[in-house]
PDB file of C-alpha atoms and ligand atoms in Angstrom:
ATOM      1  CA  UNK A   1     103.405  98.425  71.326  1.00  0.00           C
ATOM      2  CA  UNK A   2     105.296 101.779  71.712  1.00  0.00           C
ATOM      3  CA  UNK A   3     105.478 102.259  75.884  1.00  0.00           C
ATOM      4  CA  UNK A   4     106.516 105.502  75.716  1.00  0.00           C
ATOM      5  CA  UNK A   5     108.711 105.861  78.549  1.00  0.00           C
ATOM      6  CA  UNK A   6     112.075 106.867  77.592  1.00  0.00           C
ATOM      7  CA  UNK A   7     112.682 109.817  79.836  1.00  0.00           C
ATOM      8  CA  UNK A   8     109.758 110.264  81.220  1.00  0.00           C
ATOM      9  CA  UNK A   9     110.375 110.770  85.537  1.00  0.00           C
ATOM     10  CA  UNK A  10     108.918 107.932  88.032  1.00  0.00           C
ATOM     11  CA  UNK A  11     108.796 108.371  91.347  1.00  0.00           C
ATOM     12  CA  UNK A  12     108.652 104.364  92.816  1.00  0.00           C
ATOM     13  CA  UNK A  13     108.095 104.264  96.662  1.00  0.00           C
ATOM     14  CA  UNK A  14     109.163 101.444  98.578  1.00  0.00           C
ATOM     15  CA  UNK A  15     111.572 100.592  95.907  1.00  0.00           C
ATOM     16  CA  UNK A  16     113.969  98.482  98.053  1.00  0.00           C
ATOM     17  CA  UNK A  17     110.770  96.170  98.912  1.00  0.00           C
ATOM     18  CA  UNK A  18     110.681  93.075  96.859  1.00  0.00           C
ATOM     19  CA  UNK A  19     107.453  94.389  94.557  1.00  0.00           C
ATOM     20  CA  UNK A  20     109.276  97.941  94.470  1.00  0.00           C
ATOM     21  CA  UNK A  21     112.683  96.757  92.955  1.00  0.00           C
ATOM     22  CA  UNK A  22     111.675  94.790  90.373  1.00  0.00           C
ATOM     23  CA  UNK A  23     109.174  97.904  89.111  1.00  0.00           C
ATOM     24  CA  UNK A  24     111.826  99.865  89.275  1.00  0.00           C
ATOM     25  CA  UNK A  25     114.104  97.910  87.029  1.00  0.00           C
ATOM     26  CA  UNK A  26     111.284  97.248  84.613  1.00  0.00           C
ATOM     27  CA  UNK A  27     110.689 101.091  84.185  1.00  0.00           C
ATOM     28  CA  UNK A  28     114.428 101.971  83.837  1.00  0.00           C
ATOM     29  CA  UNK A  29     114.761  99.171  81.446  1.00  0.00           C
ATOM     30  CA  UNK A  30     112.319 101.192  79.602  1.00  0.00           C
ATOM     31  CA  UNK A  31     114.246 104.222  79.265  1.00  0.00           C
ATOM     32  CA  UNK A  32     112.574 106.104  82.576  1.00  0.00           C
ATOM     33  CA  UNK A  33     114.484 107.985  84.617  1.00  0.00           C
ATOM     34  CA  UNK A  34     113.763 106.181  88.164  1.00  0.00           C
ATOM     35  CA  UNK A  35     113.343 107.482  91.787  1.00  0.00           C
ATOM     36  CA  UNK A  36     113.586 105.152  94.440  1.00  0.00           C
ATOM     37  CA  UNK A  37     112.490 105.567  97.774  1.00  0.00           C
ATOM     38  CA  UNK A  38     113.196 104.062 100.921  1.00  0.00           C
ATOM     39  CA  UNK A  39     112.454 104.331 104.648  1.00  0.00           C
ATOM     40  CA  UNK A  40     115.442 102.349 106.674  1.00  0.00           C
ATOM     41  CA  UNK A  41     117.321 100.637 104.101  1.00  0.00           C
ATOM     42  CA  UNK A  42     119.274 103.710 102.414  1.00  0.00           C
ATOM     43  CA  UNK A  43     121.899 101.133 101.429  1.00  0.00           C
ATOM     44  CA  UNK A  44     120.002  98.713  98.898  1.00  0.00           C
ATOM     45  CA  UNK A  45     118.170 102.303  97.810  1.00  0.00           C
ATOM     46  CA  UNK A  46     121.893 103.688  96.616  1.00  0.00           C
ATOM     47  CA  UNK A  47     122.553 100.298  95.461  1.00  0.00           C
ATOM     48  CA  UNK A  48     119.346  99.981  93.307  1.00  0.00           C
ATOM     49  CA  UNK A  49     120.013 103.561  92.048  1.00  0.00           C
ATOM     50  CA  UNK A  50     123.888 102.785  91.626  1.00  0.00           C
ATOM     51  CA  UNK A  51     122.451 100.002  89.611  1.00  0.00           C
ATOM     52  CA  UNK A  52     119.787 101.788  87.537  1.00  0.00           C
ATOM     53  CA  UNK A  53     122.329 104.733  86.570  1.00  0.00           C
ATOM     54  CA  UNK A  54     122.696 107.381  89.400  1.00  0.00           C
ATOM     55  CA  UNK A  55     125.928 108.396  87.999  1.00  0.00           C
ATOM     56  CA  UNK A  56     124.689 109.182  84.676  1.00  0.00           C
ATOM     57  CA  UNK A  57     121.436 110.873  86.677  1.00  0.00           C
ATOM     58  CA  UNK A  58     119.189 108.266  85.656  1.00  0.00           C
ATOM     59  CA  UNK A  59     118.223 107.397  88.627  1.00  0.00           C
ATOM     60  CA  UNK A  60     118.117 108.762  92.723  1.00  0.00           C
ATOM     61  CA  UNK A  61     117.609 107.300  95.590  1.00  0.00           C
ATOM     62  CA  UNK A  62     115.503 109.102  98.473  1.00  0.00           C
ATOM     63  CA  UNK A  63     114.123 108.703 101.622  1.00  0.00           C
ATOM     64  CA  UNK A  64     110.443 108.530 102.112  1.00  0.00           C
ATOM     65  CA  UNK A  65     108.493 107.582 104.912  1.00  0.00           C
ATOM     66  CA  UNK A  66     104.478 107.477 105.315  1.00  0.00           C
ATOM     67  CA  UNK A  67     104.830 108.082 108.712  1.00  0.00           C
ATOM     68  CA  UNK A  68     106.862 110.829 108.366  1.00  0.00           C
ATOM     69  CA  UNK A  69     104.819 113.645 106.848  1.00  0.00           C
ATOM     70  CA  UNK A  70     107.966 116.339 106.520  1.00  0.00           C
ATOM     71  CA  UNK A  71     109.704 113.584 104.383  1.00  0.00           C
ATOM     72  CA  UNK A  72     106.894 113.115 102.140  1.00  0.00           C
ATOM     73  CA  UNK A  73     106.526 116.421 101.253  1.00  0.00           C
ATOM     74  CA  UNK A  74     110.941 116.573 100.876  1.00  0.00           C
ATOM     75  CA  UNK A  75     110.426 113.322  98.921  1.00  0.00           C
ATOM     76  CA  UNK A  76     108.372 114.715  95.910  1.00  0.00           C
ATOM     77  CA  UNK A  77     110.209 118.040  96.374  1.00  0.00           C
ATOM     78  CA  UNK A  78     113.628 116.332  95.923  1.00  0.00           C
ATOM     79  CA  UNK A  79     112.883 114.721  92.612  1.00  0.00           C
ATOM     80  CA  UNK A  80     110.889 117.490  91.630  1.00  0.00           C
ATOM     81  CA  UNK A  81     113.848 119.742  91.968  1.00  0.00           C
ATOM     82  CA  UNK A  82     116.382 117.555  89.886  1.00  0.00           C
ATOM     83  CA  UNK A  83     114.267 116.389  87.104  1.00  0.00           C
ATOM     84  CA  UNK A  84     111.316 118.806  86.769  1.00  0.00           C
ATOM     85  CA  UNK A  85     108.136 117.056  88.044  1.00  0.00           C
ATOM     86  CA  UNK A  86     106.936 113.456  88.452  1.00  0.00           C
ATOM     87  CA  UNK A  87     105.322 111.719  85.496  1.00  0.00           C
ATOM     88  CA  UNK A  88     104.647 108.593  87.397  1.00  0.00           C
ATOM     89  CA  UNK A  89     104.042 107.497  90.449  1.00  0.00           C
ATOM     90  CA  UNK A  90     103.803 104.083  91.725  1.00  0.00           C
ATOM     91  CA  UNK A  91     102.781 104.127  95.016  1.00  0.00           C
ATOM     92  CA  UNK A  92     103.992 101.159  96.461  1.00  0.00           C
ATOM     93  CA  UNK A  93     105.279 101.698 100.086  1.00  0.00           C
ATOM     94  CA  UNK A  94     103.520  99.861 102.763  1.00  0.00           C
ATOM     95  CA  UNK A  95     104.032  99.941 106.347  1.00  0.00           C
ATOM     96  CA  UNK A  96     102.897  96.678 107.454  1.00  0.00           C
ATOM     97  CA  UNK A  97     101.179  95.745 110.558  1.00  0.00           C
ATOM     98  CA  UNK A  98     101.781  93.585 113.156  1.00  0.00           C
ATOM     99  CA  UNK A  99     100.608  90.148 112.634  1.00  0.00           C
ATOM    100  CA  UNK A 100      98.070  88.929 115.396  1.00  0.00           C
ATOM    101  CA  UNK A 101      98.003  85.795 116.713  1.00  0.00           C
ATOM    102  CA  UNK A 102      95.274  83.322 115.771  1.00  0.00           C
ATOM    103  CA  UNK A 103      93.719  83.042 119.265  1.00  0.00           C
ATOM    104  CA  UNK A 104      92.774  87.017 118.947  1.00  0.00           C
ATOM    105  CA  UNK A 105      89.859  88.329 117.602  1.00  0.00           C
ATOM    106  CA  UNK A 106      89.445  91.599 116.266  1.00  0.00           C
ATOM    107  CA  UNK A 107      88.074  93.176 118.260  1.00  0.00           C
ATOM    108  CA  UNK A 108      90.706  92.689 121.556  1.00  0.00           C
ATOM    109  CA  UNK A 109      93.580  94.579 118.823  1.00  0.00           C
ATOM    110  CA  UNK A 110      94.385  97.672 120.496  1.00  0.00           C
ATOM    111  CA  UNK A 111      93.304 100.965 118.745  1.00  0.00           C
ATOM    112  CA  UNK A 112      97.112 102.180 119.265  1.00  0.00           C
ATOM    113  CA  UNK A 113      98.261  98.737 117.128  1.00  0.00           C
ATOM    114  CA  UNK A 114      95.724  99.197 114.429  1.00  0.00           C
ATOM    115  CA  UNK A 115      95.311 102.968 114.035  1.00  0.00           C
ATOM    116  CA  UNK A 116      98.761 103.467 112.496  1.00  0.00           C
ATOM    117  CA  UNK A 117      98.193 100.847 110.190  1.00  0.00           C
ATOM    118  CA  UNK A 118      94.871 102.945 108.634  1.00  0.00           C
ATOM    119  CA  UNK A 119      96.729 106.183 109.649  1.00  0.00           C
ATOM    120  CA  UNK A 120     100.312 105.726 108.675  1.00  0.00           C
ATOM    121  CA  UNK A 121      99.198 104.149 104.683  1.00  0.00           C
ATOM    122  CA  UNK A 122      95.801 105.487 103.272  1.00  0.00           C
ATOM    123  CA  UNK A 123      96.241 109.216 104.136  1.00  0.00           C
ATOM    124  CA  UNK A 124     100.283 109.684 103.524  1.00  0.00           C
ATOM    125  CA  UNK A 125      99.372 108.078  99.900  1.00  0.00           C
ATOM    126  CA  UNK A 126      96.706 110.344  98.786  1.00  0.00           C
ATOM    127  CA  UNK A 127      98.940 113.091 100.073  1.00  0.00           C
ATOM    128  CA  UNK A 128     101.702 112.350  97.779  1.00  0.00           C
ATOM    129  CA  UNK A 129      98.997 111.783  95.076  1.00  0.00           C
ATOM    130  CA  UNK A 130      97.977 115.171  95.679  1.00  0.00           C
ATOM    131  CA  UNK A 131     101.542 116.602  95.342  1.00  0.00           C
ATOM    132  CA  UNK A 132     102.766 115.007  92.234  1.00  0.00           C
ATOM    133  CA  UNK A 133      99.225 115.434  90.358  1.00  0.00           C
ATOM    134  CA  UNK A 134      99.481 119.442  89.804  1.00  0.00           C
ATOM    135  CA  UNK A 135     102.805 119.091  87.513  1.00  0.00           C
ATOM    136  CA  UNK A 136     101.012 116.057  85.772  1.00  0.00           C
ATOM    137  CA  UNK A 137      98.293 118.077  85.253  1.00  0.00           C
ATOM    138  CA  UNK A 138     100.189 121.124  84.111  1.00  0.00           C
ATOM    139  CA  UNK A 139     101.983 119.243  81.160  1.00  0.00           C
ATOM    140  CA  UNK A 140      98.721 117.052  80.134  1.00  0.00           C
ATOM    141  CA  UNK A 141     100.092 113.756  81.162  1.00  0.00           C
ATOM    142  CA  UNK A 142     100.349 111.605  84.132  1.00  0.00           C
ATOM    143  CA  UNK A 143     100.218 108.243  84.910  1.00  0.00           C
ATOM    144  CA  UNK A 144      99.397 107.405  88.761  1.00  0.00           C
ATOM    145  CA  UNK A 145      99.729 103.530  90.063  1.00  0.00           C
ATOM    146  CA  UNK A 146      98.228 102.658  93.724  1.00  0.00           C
ATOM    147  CA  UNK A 147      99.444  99.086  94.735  1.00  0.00           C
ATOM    148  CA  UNK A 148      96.925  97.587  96.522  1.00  0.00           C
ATOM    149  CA  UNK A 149      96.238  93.922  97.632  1.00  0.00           C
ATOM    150  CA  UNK A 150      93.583  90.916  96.500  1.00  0.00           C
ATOM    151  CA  UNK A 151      93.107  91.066 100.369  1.00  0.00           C
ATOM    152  CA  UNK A 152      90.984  94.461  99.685  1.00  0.00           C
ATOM    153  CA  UNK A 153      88.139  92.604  97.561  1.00  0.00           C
ATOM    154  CA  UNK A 154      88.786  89.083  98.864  1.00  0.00           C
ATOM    155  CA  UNK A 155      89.508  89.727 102.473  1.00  0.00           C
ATOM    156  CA  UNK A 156      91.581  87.060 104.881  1.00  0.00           C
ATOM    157  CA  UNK A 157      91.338  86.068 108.308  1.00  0.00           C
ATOM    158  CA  UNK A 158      93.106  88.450 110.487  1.00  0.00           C
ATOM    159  CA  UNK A 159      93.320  91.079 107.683  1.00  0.00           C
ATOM    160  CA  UNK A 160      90.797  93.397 108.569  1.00  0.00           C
ATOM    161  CA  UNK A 161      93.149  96.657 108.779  1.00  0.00           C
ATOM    162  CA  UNK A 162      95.549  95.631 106.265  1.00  0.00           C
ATOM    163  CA  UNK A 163      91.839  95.500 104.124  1.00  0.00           C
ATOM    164  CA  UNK A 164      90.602  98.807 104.993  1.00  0.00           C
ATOM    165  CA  UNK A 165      93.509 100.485 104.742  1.00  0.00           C
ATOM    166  CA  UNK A 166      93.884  99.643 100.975  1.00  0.00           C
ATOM    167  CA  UNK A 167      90.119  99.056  99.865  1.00  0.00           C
ATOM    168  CA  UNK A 168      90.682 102.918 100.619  1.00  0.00           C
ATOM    169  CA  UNK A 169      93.113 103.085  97.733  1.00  0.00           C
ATOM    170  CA  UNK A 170      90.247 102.016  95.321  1.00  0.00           C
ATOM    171  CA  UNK A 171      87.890 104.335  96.383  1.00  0.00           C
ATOM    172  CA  UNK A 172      90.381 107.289  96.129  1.00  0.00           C
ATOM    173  CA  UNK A 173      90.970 105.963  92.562  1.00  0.00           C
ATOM    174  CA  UNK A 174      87.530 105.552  91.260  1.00  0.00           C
ATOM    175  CA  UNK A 175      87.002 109.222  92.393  1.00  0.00           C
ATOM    176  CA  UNK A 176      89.775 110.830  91.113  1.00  0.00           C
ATOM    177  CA  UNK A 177      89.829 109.645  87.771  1.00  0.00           C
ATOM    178  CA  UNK A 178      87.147 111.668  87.335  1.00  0.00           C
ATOM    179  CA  UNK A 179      88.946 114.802  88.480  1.00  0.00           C
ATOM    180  CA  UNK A 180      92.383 114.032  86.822  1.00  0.00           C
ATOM    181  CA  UNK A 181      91.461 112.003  83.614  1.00  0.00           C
ATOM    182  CA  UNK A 182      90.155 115.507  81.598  1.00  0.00           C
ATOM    183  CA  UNK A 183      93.740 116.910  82.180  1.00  0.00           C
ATOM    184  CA  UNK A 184      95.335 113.751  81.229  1.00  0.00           C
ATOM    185  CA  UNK A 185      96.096 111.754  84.254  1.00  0.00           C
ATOM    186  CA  UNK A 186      95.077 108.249  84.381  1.00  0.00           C
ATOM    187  CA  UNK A 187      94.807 106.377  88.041  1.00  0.00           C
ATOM    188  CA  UNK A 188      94.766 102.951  88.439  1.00  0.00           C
ATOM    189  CA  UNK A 189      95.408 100.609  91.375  1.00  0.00           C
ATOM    190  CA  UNK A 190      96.621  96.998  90.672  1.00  0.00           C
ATOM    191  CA  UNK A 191      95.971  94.222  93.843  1.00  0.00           C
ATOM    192  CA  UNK A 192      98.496  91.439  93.613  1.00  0.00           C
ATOM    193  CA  UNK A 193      97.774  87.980  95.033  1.00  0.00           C
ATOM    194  CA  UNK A 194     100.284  86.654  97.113  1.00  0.00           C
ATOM    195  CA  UNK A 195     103.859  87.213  95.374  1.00  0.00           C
ATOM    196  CA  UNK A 196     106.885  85.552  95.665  1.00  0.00           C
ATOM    197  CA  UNK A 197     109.394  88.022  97.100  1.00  0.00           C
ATOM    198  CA  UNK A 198     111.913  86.947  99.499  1.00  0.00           C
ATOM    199  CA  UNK A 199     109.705  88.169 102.008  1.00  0.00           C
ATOM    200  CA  UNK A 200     106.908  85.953 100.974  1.00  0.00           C
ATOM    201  CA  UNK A 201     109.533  83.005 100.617  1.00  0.00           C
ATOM    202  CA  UNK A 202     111.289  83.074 103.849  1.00  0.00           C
ATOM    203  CA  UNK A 203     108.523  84.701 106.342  1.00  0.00           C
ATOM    204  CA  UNK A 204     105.705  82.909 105.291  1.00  0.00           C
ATOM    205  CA  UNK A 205     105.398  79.178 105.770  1.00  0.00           C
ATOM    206  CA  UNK A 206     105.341  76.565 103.380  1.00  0.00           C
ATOM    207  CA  UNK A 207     101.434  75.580 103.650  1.00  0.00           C
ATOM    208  CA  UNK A 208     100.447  79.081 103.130  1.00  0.00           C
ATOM    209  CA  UNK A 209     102.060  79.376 100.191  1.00  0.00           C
ATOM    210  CA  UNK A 210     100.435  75.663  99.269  1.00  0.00           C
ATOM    211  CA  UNK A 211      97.050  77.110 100.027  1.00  0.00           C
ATOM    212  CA  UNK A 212      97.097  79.976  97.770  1.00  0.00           C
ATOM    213  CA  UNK A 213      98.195  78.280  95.026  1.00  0.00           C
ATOM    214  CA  UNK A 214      95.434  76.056  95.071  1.00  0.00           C
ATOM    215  CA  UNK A 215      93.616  78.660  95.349  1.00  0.00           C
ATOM    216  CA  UNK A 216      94.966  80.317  92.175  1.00  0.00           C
ATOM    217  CA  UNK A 217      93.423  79.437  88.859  1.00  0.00           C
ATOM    218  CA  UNK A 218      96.540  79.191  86.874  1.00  0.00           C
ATOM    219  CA  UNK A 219      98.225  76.991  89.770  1.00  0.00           C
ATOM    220  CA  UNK A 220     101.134  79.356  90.649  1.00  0.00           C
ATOM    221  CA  UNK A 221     101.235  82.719  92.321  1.00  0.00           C
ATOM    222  CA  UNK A 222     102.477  85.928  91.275  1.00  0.00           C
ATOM    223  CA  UNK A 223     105.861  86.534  90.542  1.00  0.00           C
ATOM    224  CA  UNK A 224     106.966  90.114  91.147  1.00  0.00           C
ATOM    225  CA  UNK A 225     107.701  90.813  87.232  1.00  0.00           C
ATOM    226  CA  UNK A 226     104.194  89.732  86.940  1.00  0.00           C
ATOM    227  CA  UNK A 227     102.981  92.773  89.132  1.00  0.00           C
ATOM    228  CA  UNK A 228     105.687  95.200  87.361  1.00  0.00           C
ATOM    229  CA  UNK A 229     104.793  94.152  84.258  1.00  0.00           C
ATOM    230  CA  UNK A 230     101.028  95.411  84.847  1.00  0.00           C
ATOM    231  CA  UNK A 231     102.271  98.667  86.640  1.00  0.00           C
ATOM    232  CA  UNK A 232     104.907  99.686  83.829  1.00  0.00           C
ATOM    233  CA  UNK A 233     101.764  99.447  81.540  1.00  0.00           C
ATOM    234  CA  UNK A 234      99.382 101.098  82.973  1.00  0.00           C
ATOM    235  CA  UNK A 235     101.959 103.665  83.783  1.00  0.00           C
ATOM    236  CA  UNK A 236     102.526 103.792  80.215  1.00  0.00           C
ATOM    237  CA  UNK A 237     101.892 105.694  76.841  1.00  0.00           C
ATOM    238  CA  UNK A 238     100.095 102.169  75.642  1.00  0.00           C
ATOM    239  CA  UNK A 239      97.620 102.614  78.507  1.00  0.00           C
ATOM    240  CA  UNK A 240      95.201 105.217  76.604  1.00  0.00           C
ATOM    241  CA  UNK A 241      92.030 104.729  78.764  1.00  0.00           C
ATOM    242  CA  UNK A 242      91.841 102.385  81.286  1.00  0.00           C
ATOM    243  CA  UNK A 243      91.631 104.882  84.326  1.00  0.00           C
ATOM    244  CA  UNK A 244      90.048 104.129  88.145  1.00  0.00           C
ATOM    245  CA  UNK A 245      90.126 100.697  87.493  1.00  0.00           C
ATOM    246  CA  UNK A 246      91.534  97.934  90.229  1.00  0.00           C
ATOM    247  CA  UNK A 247      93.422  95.384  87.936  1.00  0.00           C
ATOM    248  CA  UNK A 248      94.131  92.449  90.026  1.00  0.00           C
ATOM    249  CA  UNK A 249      97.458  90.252  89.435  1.00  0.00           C
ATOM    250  CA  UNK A 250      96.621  86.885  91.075  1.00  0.00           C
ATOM    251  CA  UNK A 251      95.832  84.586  88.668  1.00  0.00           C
ATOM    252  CA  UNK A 252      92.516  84.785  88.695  1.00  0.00           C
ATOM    253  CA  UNK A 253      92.393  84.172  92.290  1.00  0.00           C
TER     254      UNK A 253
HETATM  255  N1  LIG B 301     104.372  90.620  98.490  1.00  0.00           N
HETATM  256  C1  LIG B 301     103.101  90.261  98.437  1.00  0.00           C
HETATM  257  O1  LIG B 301     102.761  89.054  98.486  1.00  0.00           O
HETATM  258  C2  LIG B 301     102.024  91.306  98.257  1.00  0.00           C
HETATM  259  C3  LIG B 301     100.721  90.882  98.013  1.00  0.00           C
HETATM  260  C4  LIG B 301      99.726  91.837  97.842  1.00  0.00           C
HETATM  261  C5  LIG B 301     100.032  93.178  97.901  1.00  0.00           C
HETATM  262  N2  LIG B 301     101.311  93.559  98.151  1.00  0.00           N
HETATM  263  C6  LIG B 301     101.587  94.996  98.190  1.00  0.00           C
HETATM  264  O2  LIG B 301     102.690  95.270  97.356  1.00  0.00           O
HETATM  265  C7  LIG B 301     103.437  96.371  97.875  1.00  0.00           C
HETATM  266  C8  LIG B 301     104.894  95.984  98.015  1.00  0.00           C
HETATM  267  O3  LIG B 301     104.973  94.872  98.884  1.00  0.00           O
HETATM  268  P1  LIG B 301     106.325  94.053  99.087  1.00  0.00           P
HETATM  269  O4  LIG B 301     105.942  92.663  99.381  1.00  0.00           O
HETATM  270  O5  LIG B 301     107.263  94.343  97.970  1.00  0.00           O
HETATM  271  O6  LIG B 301     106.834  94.738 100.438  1.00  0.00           O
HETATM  272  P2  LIG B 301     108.272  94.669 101.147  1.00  0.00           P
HETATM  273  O7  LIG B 301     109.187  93.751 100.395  1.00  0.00           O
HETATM  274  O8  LIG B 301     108.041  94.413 102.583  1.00  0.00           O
HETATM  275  O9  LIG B 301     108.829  96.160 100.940  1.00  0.00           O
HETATM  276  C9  LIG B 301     108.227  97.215 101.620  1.00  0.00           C
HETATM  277  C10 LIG B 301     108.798  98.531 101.110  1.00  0.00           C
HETATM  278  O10 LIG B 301     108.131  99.595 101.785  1.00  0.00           O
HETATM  279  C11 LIG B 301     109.125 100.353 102.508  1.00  0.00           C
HETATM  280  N3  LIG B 301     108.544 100.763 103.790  1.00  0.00           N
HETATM  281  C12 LIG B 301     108.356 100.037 104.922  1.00  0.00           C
HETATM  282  N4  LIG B 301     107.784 100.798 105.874  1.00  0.00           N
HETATM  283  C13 LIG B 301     107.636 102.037 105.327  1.00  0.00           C
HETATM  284  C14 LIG B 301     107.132 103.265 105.806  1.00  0.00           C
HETATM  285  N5  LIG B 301     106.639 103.396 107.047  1.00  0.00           N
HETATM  286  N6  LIG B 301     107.150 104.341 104.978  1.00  0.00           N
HETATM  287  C15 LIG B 301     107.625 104.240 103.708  1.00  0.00           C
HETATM  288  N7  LIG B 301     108.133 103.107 103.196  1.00  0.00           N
HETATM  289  C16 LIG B 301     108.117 102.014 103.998  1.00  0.00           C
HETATM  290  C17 LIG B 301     110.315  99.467 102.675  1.00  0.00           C
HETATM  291  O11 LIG B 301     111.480 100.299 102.829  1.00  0.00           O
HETATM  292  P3  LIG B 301     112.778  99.842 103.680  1.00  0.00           P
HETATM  293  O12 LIG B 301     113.268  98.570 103.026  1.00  0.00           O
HETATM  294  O13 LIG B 301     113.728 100.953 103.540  1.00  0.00           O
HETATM  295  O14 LIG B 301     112.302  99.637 105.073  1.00  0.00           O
HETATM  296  C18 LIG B 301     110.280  98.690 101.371  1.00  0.00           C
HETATM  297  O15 LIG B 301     110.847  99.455 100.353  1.00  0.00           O
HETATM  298  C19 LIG B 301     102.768  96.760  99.188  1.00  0.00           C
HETATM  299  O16 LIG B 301     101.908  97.860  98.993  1.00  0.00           O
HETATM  300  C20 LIG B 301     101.979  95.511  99.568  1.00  0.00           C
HETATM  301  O17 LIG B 301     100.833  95.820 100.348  1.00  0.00           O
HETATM  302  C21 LIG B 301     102.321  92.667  98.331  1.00  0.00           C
END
């Protein structure tokens, strides 16, 4: 299966995230040149670029941050600028939200707590959709990736925002296929289950983790080369046709 990546530009936000990294690696592995972004940890960015060829310009590490507009817009611009355009973008940045406690219902959170959470994810990713899909257009090829979450179709107790915020992502895909797919741009969003990142391993206790996994048909969650591999293909020359679809990595949770 010919991927079809060598040198083609990715743009992966929230690349110092434990999802982000290993997509990242997969795509430079690949040949891609490889744009990571960050939002507060510039030093594992430079070190993930360092790592992925930033001396050889293979890779560049920049700041990006969904509550930021101005560095959205200097994101996209950046890579733009040094390699030409953006031939894929996974858009994998989240700004989380903060965890309630059990004994709160939904409707006592605070419009100032959940707002952001709506505010500061869906609309800053169509945004940078919207920048990187005129050059994609313009050469007949693009490949767009919008990492959602099993929580969108499944839902989860205390995950209401979290939810909405990326069962937007799926709508915004099943439209814009339509628009982009005639000029060659395919857009896709892929929902992991839980994954085992370091964040998933150390902040998350030991019977959640249990519970999922007996929830999970194969008996194991996700591991993040499990998500990447299902990004770098849709992102890739092998992925012909499958556009607006939601591809869910969760073992058939
Ligand atoms: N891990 C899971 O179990 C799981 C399950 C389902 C879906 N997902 C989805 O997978 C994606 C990656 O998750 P992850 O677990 O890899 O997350 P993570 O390890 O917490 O990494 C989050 C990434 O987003 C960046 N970030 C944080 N706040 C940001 C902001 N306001 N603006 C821009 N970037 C920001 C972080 O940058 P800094 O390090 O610089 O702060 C980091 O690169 C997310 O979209 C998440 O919803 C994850």
């Amino acid at each position: 299966m010919q991927l079809g990546l060598a040198d083609r530009n990715v743009l992966v936000t929230g690349a110092t995230g434990g999802i982000g990294q290993v997509v990242a690696r997969v795509f430079a592995a690949e040949g891609a040149r490889v744009a990571v972004t960050y939002r507060n940890d510039a030093e594992a960015a430079e070190k993930l670029a360092a790592e992925l060829g930033a001396a050889d310009d293979r890779a560049l590490a920049v700041r990006y941050a969904l509550d930021e507009p101005a560095s959205v817009e200097a994101a996209v611009a950046t890579v733009t600028e040094r390699w030409g355009g953006v031939d894929v973008l996974v858009a994998n940045a989240i700004r989380w939200g903060v965890r309630r406690s059990p004994d709160t219902r939904f409707e006592q959170v605070d419009p100032d707590v959940w707002q952001p959470v709506i505010s500061d994810n869906l609309a800053p990713t169509i945004r940078t959709v919207q920048l990187v899909v005129p050059g994609m257009r313009e050469r007949g090829w693009g490949r767009v990736v919008l990492v959602s979450s099993h929580i969108a179709v499944d839902g989860g107790k205390g995950q209401e925002f979290y939810g909405a915020t990326k069962a937007g992502l799926h709508g915004f895909a099943r439209s814009l296929a339509w628009d982009a797919g005639p000029d060659g741009v395919l857009v896709n969003v892929v929902a992991p289950g839980l994954t085992l990142t370091r964040r998933a391993l150390t902040g998350l206790p030991e019977a959640v983790r249990e519970r999922e996994t007996k929830l999970t048909p194969t008996g194991r969650l996700s591991a993040p080369e499990d998500v990447a591999n299902t990004i770098v293909y849709l992102c890739s020359d092998a992925n012909g046709n499958v556009t607006g679809e939601t591809v869910s990595v969760a073992g058939g949770r």
